[in-house]
N, CA and C of each residue as an Amber inpcrd file, in Angstrom:
protein
   570
   5.8350000  12.0740000  -3.8100000   5.6300000  10.7110000  -4.2910000
   5.0920000  10.7780000  -5.7010000   5.7100000  10.0520000  -6.5840000
   5.2180000   9.9060000  -7.9520000   5.0320000   8.4240000  -8.2230000
   3.9450000   8.1000000  -8.9170000   3.7060000   6.7190000  -9.3240000
   3.2360000   6.7120000 -10.7670000   3.4580000   5.5960000 -11.4240000
   2.8940000   5.3760000 -12.7520000   1.7480000   4.4030000 -12.6020000
   0.7190000   4.5860000 -13.4150000  -0.4710000   3.7550000 -13.3160000
  -0.3590000   2.4590000 -14.1120000   0.2800000   2.4850000 -15.2560000
   0.2700000   1.3280000 -16.1560000   1.4640000   0.3890000 -15.9970000
   2.3720000   0.7230000 -15.1040000   3.4690000  -0.1760000 -14.7470000
   3.8450000   0.1140000 -13.3000000   4.4460000  -0.8600000 -12.6330000
   4.7770000  -0.6650000 -11.2300000   6.0930000   0.0800000 -11.1120000
   5.9790000   1.3880000 -10.9450000   7.1130000   2.2860000 -10.7730000
   6.6920000   3.3860000  -9.8130000   7.6060000   3.7540000  -8.9080000
   7.3310000   4.8340000  -7.9600000   8.6280000   5.5120000  -7.5710000
   8.5020000   6.7580000  -7.0950000   9.6550000   7.5130000  -6.6230000
   9.2210000   8.4110000  -5.4680000  10.0610000   8.4690000  -4.4390000
   9.8380000   9.3650000  -3.2980000  10.9500000  10.4030000  -3.3130000
  10.5590000  11.6870000  -3.2230000  11.5480000  12.7650000  -3.1740000
  11.0270000  13.8450000  -2.2280000  11.8030000  14.3260000  -1.3240000
  13.1680000  13.8780000  -1.0580000  13.1730000  12.5960000  -0.2320000
  14.2740000  11.9040000  -0.3020000  14.5310000  10.7270000   0.5220000
  15.9170000  10.9510000   1.1170000  15.9670000  11.7740000   2.1250000
  17.2290000  12.2670000   2.6470000  17.6130000  13.5260000   1.8990000
  18.7430000  14.0920000   2.2360000  19.1770000  15.3490000   1.6250000
  19.5680000  15.1330000   0.1650000  18.8830000  15.8450000  -0.7200000
  19.1930000  15.8270000  -2.1550000  19.1930000  14.4300000  -2.7660000
  18.3000000  13.5730000  -2.2820000  18.2030000  12.2160000  -2.8160000
  16.7380000  11.8830000  -3.0790000  16.5370000  10.8840000  -3.9210000
  15.2020000  10.3600000  -4.1860000  15.3120000   8.8630000  -4.4620000
  14.1570000   8.1960000  -4.4640000  14.1570000   6.7470000  -4.6970000
  13.6050000   6.4470000  -6.0790000  13.9240000   5.2580000  -6.5420000
  13.3400000   4.7210000  -7.7640000  13.0060000   3.2610000  -7.4880000
  11.7060000   2.9570000  -7.5270000  11.2090000   1.6280000  -7.1960000
  10.6000000   0.9480000  -8.4170000  10.9530000  -0.3180000  -8.6200000
  10.2170000  -1.2490000  -9.4700000  10.1260000  -2.5400000  -8.6580000
   9.3200000  -3.4640000  -9.0910000   9.1120000  -4.6610000  -8.2850000
  10.3870000  -5.4720000  -8.0740000  11.3640000  -5.3530000  -8.9650000
  12.5810000  -6.1610000  -8.8400000  13.8440000  -5.3530000  -8.5450000
  13.6660000  -4.0400000  -8.2480000  14.8430000  -3.2040000  -7.9530000
  14.4110000  -1.9920000  -7.1340000  15.2480000  -1.6330000  -6.1590000
  15.0730000  -0.3750000  -5.4380000  16.4060000   0.3540000  -5.4820000
  16.3400000   1.6590000  -5.6790000  17.5700000   2.4590000  -5.7230000
  17.3370000   3.7830000  -5.0130000  18.3980000   4.2700000  -4.4030000
  18.4330000   5.6280000  -3.8660000  19.3840000   6.3860000  -4.7690000
  18.8870000   7.4990000  -5.3330000  19.6540000   8.2520000  -6.3220000
  19.9700000   9.6470000  -5.8120000  21.1270000  10.1630000  -6.2140000
  21.5020000  11.5460000  -5.9230000  20.7310000  12.4710000  -6.8600000
  20.7820000  13.7530000  -6.5760000  20.0640000  14.7390000  -7.3880000
  20.4650000  14.6690000  -8.8620000  21.7150000  14.3110000  -9.1490000
  22.1710000  14.2220000 -10.5430000  21.8140000  12.8860000 -11.2050000
  21.1200000  12.0070000 -10.4780000  20.7040000  10.7240000 -11.0330000
  21.6720000   9.5780000 -10.7890000  22.8270000   9.8810000 -10.1910000
  23.7890000   8.8050000  -9.9120000  23.2740000   7.9280000  -8.7680000
  23.6320000   6.6630000  -8.8070000  23.1590000   5.6880000  -7.8200000
  23.9740000   5.8230000  -6.5340000  23.2680000   6.0730000  -5.4270000
  23.8840000   6.1250000  -4.1050000  23.9050000   4.7170000  -3.5090000
  22.7770000   4.0150000  -3.6630000  22.6550000   2.6300000  -3.1810000
  21.5550000   1.9660000  -3.9790000  21.6910000   0.6690000  -4.1930000
  20.6410000  -0.0520000  -4.9060000  20.6480000  -1.5110000  -4.4930000
  19.4970000  -2.1400000  -4.7370000  19.3610000  -3.5630000  -4.3990000
  18.4590000  -4.2010000  -5.4510000  18.9820000  -5.2410000  -6.1000000
  18.1550000  -6.0540000  -6.9910000  17.4550000  -7.1100000  -6.1480000
  16.3130000  -7.5710000  -6.6120000  15.5160000  -8.5480000  -5.8750000
  15.3530000  -8.1230000  -4.4080000  14.8390000  -6.9060000  -4.1770000
  14.7970000  -6.3750000  -2.8100000  13.9310000  -7.1770000  -1.8480000
  12.9290000  -7.8710000  -2.3470000  12.0600000  -8.6270000  -1.4470000
  12.8290000  -9.7230000  -0.7060000  13.8170000 -10.3200000  -1.3690000
  14.6130000 -11.3710000  -0.7370000  15.3730000 -10.8590000   0.4830000
  15.6590000  -9.5640000   0.5410000  16.4090000  -9.0100000   1.6750000
  15.5800000  -8.9800000   2.9600000  14.2860000  -9.2880000   2.8730000
  13.4080000  -9.3170000   4.0490000  13.2620000 -10.7310000   4.6310000
  13.9880000 -11.6910000   4.1200000  13.8780000 -13.0660000   4.6180000
  14.0850000 -13.0970000   6.1310000  13.1870000 -13.7900000   6.8160000
  13.2150000 -13.9740000   8.2650000  12.9620000 -12.6840000   9.0470000
  12.4780000 -11.6280000   8.3940000  12.1380000 -10.4080000   9.1180000
  10.8090000 -10.5920000   9.8540000  10.6620000  -9.8790000  10.9630000
   9.3890000  -9.8070000  11.6720000   9.1670000  -8.3530000  12.0890000
   8.2070000  -8.1190000  12.9600000   7.8880000  -6.7530000  13.3790000
   9.0360000  -6.0550000  14.1030000   9.9460000  -6.7900000  14.6730000
  11.0360000  -6.2030000  15.4610000  12.3260000  -6.0000000  14.6580000
  12.3780000  -6.4780000  13.4380000  13.6040000  -6.3960000  12.6470000
  13.8470000  -4.9660000  12.1730000  15.0550000  -4.4840000  12.3460000
  15.4190000  -3.1430000  11.8670000  15.5530000  -3.1460000  10.3480000
  15.2080000  -2.0230000   9.7560000  15.3230000  -1.8670000   8.3080000
  16.4110000  -0.8600000   7.9790000  17.1260000  -1.1150000   6.9000000
  18.0770000  -0.1360000   6.3890000  17.3420000   0.7900000   5.4160000
  18.0030000   1.8310000   4.9050000  17.3080000   2.7690000   4.0090000
  16.7180000   2.1070000   2.7580000  17.3860000   1.0850000   2.2090000
  16.8290000   0.4130000   1.0320000  15.5780000  -0.3910000   1.3890000
  15.5340000  -0.9880000   2.5810000  14.3090000  -1.6540000   3.0260000
  13.1510000  -0.6480000   3.0890000  13.4090000   0.5060000   3.7240000
  12.3600000   1.5340000   3.8520000  11.9150000   2.0420000   2.4790000
  12.8730000   2.2380000   1.5940000  12.5410000   2.7350000   0.2520000
  11.7020000   1.7210000  -0.5190000  12.0280000   0.4500000  -0.4020000
  11.2460000  -0.5960000  -1.0760000   9.8160000  -0.6370000  -0.5330000
   9.6880000  -0.6480000   0.7970000   8.3550000  -0.6520000   1.4050000
   7.5550000   0.5750000   0.9590000   8.1590000   1.7640000   1.0390000
   7.4680000   2.9790000   0.5930000   7.0470000   2.8710000  -0.8620000
   7.9240000   2.3370000  -1.6940000   7.6290000   2.2360000  -3.1240000
   6.4390000   1.3470000  -3.4120000   6.4720000   0.1050000  -2.9170000
   5.3610000  -0.7970000  -3.2540000   4.0830000  -0.4190000  -2.5360000
   4.1880000   0.0100000  -1.2800000   2.9720000   0.3390000  -0.5280000
   2.2660000   1.5410000  -1.1430000   2.9840000   2.6100000  -1.3710000
   2.3300000   3.8070000  -1.9130000   1.9180000   3.6140000  -3.3660000
   2.6550000   2.8270000  -4.1330000   2.1840000   2.5250000  -5.4830000
   0.8310000   1.8110000  -5.4030000   0.7220000   0.8140000  -4.5260000
  -0.5460000   0.0910000  -4.3610000  -1.6550000   1.0550000  -3.9370000
  -1.3910000   1.8720000  -2.9220000  -2.4230000   2.7700000  -2.3980000
  -2.8780000   3.7830000  -3.4420000  -1.9330000   4.3710000  -4.1570000
  -2.2730000   5.4450000  -5.0860000  -2.8510000   4.9490000  -6.4100000
  -2.6800000   3.6920000  -6.7230000  -3.2450000   3.1740000  -7.9760000
  -4.5180000   2.3530000  -7.7630000  -4.9010000   2.1340000  -6.4920000
  -6.1550000   1.4250000  -6.2040000  -7.3180000   2.3710000  -6.4570000
  -8.3780000   1.9610000  -7.1060000  -8.7360000   0.6130000  -7.5220000
  -8.3090000   0.2590000  -8.9480000  -7.6600000   1.1900000  -9.6540000
  -7.3370000   0.9750000 -11.0630000  -6.4260000  -0.2200000 -11.2800000
  -5.5180000  -0.4840000 -10.3240000  -4.6030000  -1.6140000 -10.4920000
  -5.3530000  -2.9340000 -10.6100000  -6.5500000  -3.0150000 -10.0390000
  -7.3090000  -4.2650000 -10.0670000  -7.7550000  -4.6520000 -11.4730000
  -7.7050000  -3.7100000 -12.4100000  -8.0660000  -3.9930000 -13.7990000
  -6.8490000  -4.3630000 -14.6520000  -5.6690000  -4.3770000 -14.0510000
  -4.4590000  -4.7290000 -14.7930000  -4.4350000  -6.2260000 -15.0870000
  -3.7020000  -6.6000000 -16.1180000  -3.5460000  -8.0150000 -16.4670000
  -2.9800000  -8.7870000 -15.2820000  -3.5190000  -9.9710000 -15.0610000
  -3.0070000 -10.8550000 -14.0320000  -3.7120000 -10.7780000 -12.6950000
  -4.4910000  -9.7300000 -12.4560000  -5.2420000  -9.6210000 -11.2120000
  -6.5310000 -10.4150000 -11.3370000  -6.9290000 -11.0690000 -10.2530000
  -8.2560000 -11.6800000 -10.2260000  -8.9710000 -11.1350000  -9.0010000
 -10.2760000 -10.9230000  -9.1470000 -11.0700000 -10.3520000  -8.0610000
 -12.3530000 -11.1530000  -7.8940000 -12.8140000 -11.2090000  -6.6390000
 -14.0800000 -11.8640000  -6.3430000 -14.7350000 -11.1260000  -5.1810000
 -16.0540000 -11.1210000  -5.1770000 -16.7620000 -10.4880000  -4.0830000
 -16.7050000 -11.3960000  -2.8630000 -16.5230000 -10.7860000  -1.7010000
 -16.4670000 -11.5170000  -0.4330000 -17.5330000 -10.9620000   0.5040000
 -17.6380000 -11.5550000   1.6740000 -18.6180000 -11.1020000   2.6630000
 -18.4260000  -9.6170000   2.9540000 -19.5070000  -8.8860000   3.1000000
 -19.3820000  -7.4660000   3.4510000 -18.8560000  -7.3040000   4.8790000
 -18.3890000  -6.1220000   5.1780000 -17.8990000  -5.7840000   6.5090000
 -18.8540000  -4.7670000   7.1250000 -19.2480000  -5.0190000   8.3490000
 -20.1280000  -4.0990000   9.0760000 -19.2590000  -3.1890000   9.9290000
 -19.3620000  -1.9070000   9.7010000 -18.5790000  -0.9040000  10.4330000
 -19.5550000   0.1150000  11.0010000 -19.8020000   0.0320000  12.3180000
 -20.7950000   0.9080000  12.9320000 -22.1470000   0.6450000  12.3060000
 -22.7910000   1.6930000  11.8060000 -24.1060000   1.5670000  11.1780000
 -24.0140000   1.2680000   9.6870000 -22.8110000   1.2040000   9.1520000
 -22.6290000   0.9970000   7.7130000 -22.2690000  -0.4440000   7.3940000
 -22.6100000  -0.8610000   6.1780000 -22.1790000  -2.1510000   5.6410000
 -21.3820000  -1.8640000   4.3790000 -20.1380000  -2.3430000   4.3620000
 -19.2440000  -2.1070000   3.2330000 -19.0950000  -3.3850000   2.4200000
 -19.2480000  -3.2570000   1.1000000 -19.0710000  -4.4100000   0.2100000
 -17.6040000  -4.7880000   0.1380000 -17.3510000  -6.1010000   0.1130000
 -15.9810000  -6.5950000   0.1020000 -15.5710000  -7.1450000  -1.2540000
 -14.3140000  -6.9260000  -1.5940000 -13.7380000  -7.4250000  -2.8320000
 -12.3610000  -7.9920000  -2.5010000 -12.1420000  -9.2550000  -2.8100000
 -10.8290000  -9.8810000  -2.5950000 -10.0750000  -9.8850000  -3.9160000
  -8.8470000  -9.3830000  -3.8580000  -7.9970000  -9.3420000  -5.0420000
  -6.8060000 -10.2650000  -4.8430000  -6.5150000 -11.0470000  -5.8730000
  -5.2910000 -11.8410000  -5.9040000  -4.3520000 -11.1420000  -6.8760000
  -3.1880000 -10.7630000  -6.3590000  -2.2050000 -10.0130000  -7.1360000
  -1.3350000 -10.9760000  -7.9350000  -0.9410000 -10.5950000  -9.1450000
  -0.0110000 -11.4400000  -9.9040000   1.3770000 -11.4220000  -9.2570000
   2.1360000 -12.4780000  -9.4660000   3.4650000 -12.6140000  -8.8470000
   4.4090000 -11.4720000  -9.2360000   4.2180000 -10.8820000 -10.4030000
   5.1150000  -9.8230000 -10.8670000   4.8840000  -8.4850000 -10.1670000
   3.8050000  -8.3510000  -9.4120000   3.4960000  -7.1060000  -8.7120000
   3.9270000  -7.2350000  -7.2550000   4.8090000  -6.3540000  -6.8130000
   5.2270000  -6.3290000  -5.4110000   4.1750000  -5.5800000  -4.6070000
   3.7530000  -6.1700000  -3.5120000   2.7990000  -5.5220000  -2.6220000
   2.8830000  -6.1930000  -1.2580000   1.9830000  -5.8140000  -0.3670000
   2.0090000  -6.3820000   0.9850000   1.8970000  -7.9030000   0.9600000
   0.9180000  -8.4120000   0.2120000   0.6640000  -9.8540000   0.1380000
  -0.0330000 -10.1450000  -1.1780000  -0.0610000 -11.3950000  -1.5660000
  -0.6680000 -11.7430000  -2.8510000  -2.1920000 -11.6740000  -2.8040000
  -2.7710000 -11.7650000  -1.6170000  -4.2210000 -11.6740000  -1.4780000
  -4.5500000 -10.5070000  -0.5590000  -5.4190000  -9.6020000  -1.0360000
  -5.7840000  -8.4180000  -0.2660000  -7.2770000  -8.1680000  -0.4190000
  -7.8790000  -7.6300000   0.6540000  -9.3150000  -7.3590000   0.6640000
  -9.5600000  -5.8580000   0.7010000 -10.5400000  -5.4340000  -0.0950000
 -10.9210000  -4.0280000  -0.1880000 -12.4020000  -3.9240000   0.1460000
 -12.7630000  -2.9060000   0.9210000 -14.1550000  -2.7050000   1.3200000
 -14.6080000  -1.3240000   0.8710000 -15.8240000  -1.2890000   0.2950000
 -16.3590000  -0.0740000  -0.3210000 -17.6940000   0.3000000   0.3010000
 -17.9070000   1.6070000   0.5160000 -19.1690000   2.1070000   1.0480000
 -20.2670000   2.0410000   0.0000000 -21.4780000   2.4340000   0.3920000
 -22.6130000   2.4340000  -0.5420000 -22.3370000   3.2750000  -1.7720000
 -21.5020000   4.3040000  -1.6330000 -21.1400000   5.1800000  -2.7530000
 -20.0310000   4.5860000  -3.6170000 -19.6070000   3.3560000  -3.2920000
 -18.5390000   2.6310000  -3.9870000 -17.1650000   3.2900000  -3.8370000
 -17.0040000   4.0750000  -2.7850000 -15.7070000   4.6720000  -2.4500000
 -15.0300000   3.7520000  -1.4380000 -13.7380000   3.5090000  -1.6350000
 -12.9980000   2.6070000  -0.7420000 -12.9690000   3.1770000   0.6710000
 -13.1850000   2.2730000   1.6490000 -13.1890000   2.6480000   3.0630000
 -12.1150000   1.9080000   3.8780000 -11.7920000   0.6920000   3.4390000
 -10.8590000  -0.1210000   4.2110000 -10.1030000  -1.0560000   3.2610000
  -8.8640000  -1.3560000   3.6380000  -7.9810000  -2.1950000   2.8380000
  -7.2690000  -3.1370000   3.8140000  -7.4910000  -4.4360000   3.6860000
  -6.8850000  -5.4390000   4.5780000  -5.8490000  -6.2680000   3.8290000
  -4.7900000  -6.6380000   4.5370000  -3.7090000  -7.4140000   3.9320000
  -2.8360000  -7.9990000   5.0260000  -1.9020000  -8.8420000   4.6320000
  -0.8390000  -9.3530000   5.4970000   0.4400000  -8.6380000   5.0550000
   1.2670000  -8.2260000   5.9700000   2.5380000  -7.5930000   5.6140000
   3.6040000  -8.6900000   5.5970000   3.7300000  -9.3250000   4.4360000
   4.6060000 -10.4870000   4.2890000   6.0680000 -10.1930000   4.6220000
   6.5450000  -8.9840000   4.3110000   7.9590000  -8.6820000   4.5330000
   8.3040000  -8.4910000   6.0070000   7.2900000  -8.4480000   6.8700000
   7.5230000  -8.2530000   8.3090000   6.8130000  -9.3440000   9.1110000
   7.0040000 -10.5910000   8.7130000   6.4370000 -11.7040000   9.4540000
   4.9880000 -12.0020000   9.1490000   4.4620000 -11.4200000   8.0800000
   3.0730000 -11.6440000   7.6360000   2.0310000 -11.2380000   8.6690000
   2.2950000 -10.1450000   9.3920000   1.2890000  -9.7110000  10.3580000
   0.0770000  -9.1500000   9.6130000  -1.1400000  -9.3720000  10.1550000
  -2.3550000  -8.9000000   9.5000000  -2.6250000  -7.4300000   9.8170000
  -3.0560000  -6.6780000   8.8070000  -3.3310000  -5.2530000   8.9760000
  -4.7000000  -4.9040000   8.4110000  -5.3360000  -3.9350000   9.0530000
  -6.5770000  -3.3310000   8.5690000  -6.2960000  -1.8490000   8.4050000
  -6.3920000  -1.3670000   7.1820000  -6.0830000   0.0310000   6.8960000
  -7.3700000   0.7840000   6.5770000  -7.6410000   1.8070000   7.3650000
  -8.8140000   2.6540000   7.1180000  -8.4210000   3.7840000   6.1910000
  -9.2690000   4.0010000   5.2040000  -9.0190000   4.9330000   4.1200000
 -10.1010000   6.0090000   4.1960000  -9.6880000   7.2820000   4.3030000
 -10.6930000   8.3350000   4.5120000 -10.2290000   9.6690000   3.9430000
 -11.0200000  10.6970000   4.2340000 -10.7460000  12.0670000   3.8030000
 -10.5030000  12.1350000   2.2930000 -11.4710000  11.6090000   1.5530000
 -11.3600000  11.5680000   0.0980000 -11.4370000  12.9760000  -0.4910000
 -10.6210000  13.2130000  -1.5070000 -10.6430000  14.4710000  -2.2440000
 -10.9270000  14.1650000  -3.7110000 -11.5350000  15.1060000  -4.3830000
 -11.8500000  14.9490000  -5.7960000 -10.7370000  15.5880000  -6.6150000
 -10.0910000  14.7890000  -7.4540000  -9.0200000  15.2800000  -8.3170000
  -9.4090000  14.9390000  -9.7500000  -9.7580000  15.9520000 -10.5130000
 -10.1650000  15.7540000 -11.9100000 -11.2730000  14.7130000 -12.0270000
 -12.2210000  14.7300000 -11.0840000 -13.3640000  13.8250000 -11.1300000
 -13.1100000  12.4500000 -10.5270000 -11.9240000  12.2250000  -9.9810000
 -11.5870000  10.9350000  -9.3730000 -11.4200000  11.1340000  -7.8720000
 -12.0900000  10.2800000  -7.0910000 -12.0130000  10.3450000  -5.6400000
 -10.7450000   9.6460000  -5.1550000  -9.9260000  10.3780000  -4.4080000
  -8.6620000   9.8490000  -3.9070000  -8.6220000  10.0390000  -2.3940000
  -8.3610000   8.9540000  -1.6400000  -8.2550000   9.1110000  -0.1900000
  -6.9700000   9.8340000   0.2010000  -7.1020000  10.8280000   1.0790000
  -5.9450000  11.5960000   1.5200000  -5.3950000  11.1110000   2.8530000
  -6.1550000  10.2630000   3.5520000  -5.7070000   9.7890000   4.8550000
  -5.8180000   8.2730000   4.9360000  -4.7840000   7.6660000   5.5020000
  -4.7490000   6.2140000   5.7020000  -4.1970000   5.9270000   7.0830000
  -4.8740000   5.0170000   7.7950000  -4.4300000   4.5970000   9.1220000
  -4.4680000   3.0750000   9.1550000  -3.3180000   2.4550000   9.3400000
  -3.2280000   0.9940000   9.3480000  -3.0070000   0.5090000  10.7790000
  -3.8210000  -0.4620000  11.1590000  -3.7780000  -1.0430000  12.5020000
  -3.4950000  -2.5370000  12.4040000  -2.8920000  -3.0630000  13.4390000
  -2.7890000  -4.5080000  13.5650000  -4.2130000  -5.0530000  13.5860000
  -4.4370000  -6.1850000  12.9240000  -5.7860000  -6.7580000  12.8110000
  -5.8660000  -8.0540000  13.6040000  -6.9480000  -8.2190000  14.3470000
  -7.1710000  -9.4270000  15.1360000  -7.7090000 -10.5470000  14.2490000
  -7.7650000 -11.7590000  14.7940000  -8.2570000 -12.9170000  14.0480000
  -9.7060000 -12.7580000  13.5860000 -10.5000000 -11.9800000  14.3280000
 -11.9090000 -11.7720000  13.9540000 -12.0720000 -10.6330000  12.9380000
 -10.9590000 -10.1830000  12.3410000 -10.8820000  -9.1180000  11.3370000
 -11.0760000  -7.7170000  11.9210000 -11.2750000  -7.6160000  13.2260000
 -11.4240000  -6.2990000  13.8450000 -10.0540000  -5.6560000  14.0050000
  -9.9790000  -4.3410000  13.7360000  -8.7030000  -3.6530000  13.9370000
  -8.4270000  -3.4960000  15.4290000  -7.1680000  -3.5730000  15.7750000
  -6.7430000  -3.3270000  17.1500000  -6.3890000  -1.8410000  17.2220000
  -7.3690000  -1.0130000  17.5370000  -7.2290000   0.4370000  17.4290000
  -6.1670000   1.0200000  18.3590000  -5.7000000   0.2420000  19.3220000
  -4.6150000   0.7050000  20.1870000  -3.2450000   0.3690000  19.5940000
  -3.2150000  -0.2220000  18.3880000  -1.9570000  -0.6100000  17.7420000
  -1.8840000  -0.0110000  16.3410000  -1.6950000   1.3070000  16.2840000
  -1.5350000   2.0040000  15.0100000  -0.1560000   1.6640000  14.4530000
  -0.1420000   1.0980000  13.2460000   1.1230000   0.6940000  12.6220000
   1.6660000   1.7720000  11.6840000   0.7630000   2.3820000  10.9210000
   1.1700000   3.3720000   9.9140000   0.1220000   4.4680000   9.8570000
   0.5830000   5.7040000   9.7530000  -0.2900000   6.8560000   9.5980000
   0.2040000   7.6520000   8.3910000  -0.6550000   7.8130000   7.3880000
  -0.2570000   8.4950000   6.1540000  -1.2640000   9.5980000   5.8480000
  -0.7650000  10.8060000   5.6190000  -1.5820000  11.9290000   5.1830000
  -0.9920000  12.4310000   3.8710000  -1.8180000  12.4820000   2.8380000
  -1.3790000  12.8800000   1.5080000  -2.1050000  14.1580000   1.0910000
  -1.4640000  14.9560000   0.2350000  -2.0830000  16.1770000  -0.2720000
  -1.4490000  16.5470000  -1.6000000  -1.9980000  17.5910000  -2.2200000
  -1.4520000  18.1470000  -3.4550000  -1.3530000  17.1000000  -4.5680000
  -2.4780000  16.4260000  -4.8240000  -2.5460000  15.3910000  -5.8790000
  -2.5760000  16.0490000  -7.2490000  -1.8800000  15.4480000  -8.2050000
  -1.9030000  15.8980000  -9.5980000  -1.7680000  14.7010000 -10.5250000
  -2.4370000  14.7590000 -11.6530000  -2.2640000  13.7370000 -12.6910000
  -1.4100000  14.3390000 -13.7870000  -0.4930000  13.5420000 -14.3030000
   0.3800000  14.0460000 -15.3650000   0.2310000  13.2500000 -16.6240000
């Protein structure tokens, strides 16, 4: 996975045999090793109209989701300082014996992500612990994503593990409903 910090661009390689993706907020493409376009979709978000949790996705749907989701995850919290984002402090979240400070971010329309409003929770050390959002492209189901196993890369703390659960109305995660499990490694800045 490669992402750019100052613009919304991401790529996953491999994405099938000898292929990779190229994501921007208004286009998703699957490219061959030589750079030729295998498949592409402009305005990819529109292709999710009327989707819910049970709707099947084609490879371009999966590539778009991977692109925007991992771009968001890998650029947080830096993306919150980009033009067009607004942030406000919200009620803290109590998790076991800890209290995590909450920050609500409103994303600009030009940034593709799970939803336009997302909540981030930080421990006493100001390291992100949880990320809440609605998954608009799949019926707007609510999710609570736990962020852990932070690693230090050139002095920057990056979470290597993410677990997203369906979230109940009381904001509690439904721990028996794991939606996404992500383990990342081998971080590098270029």
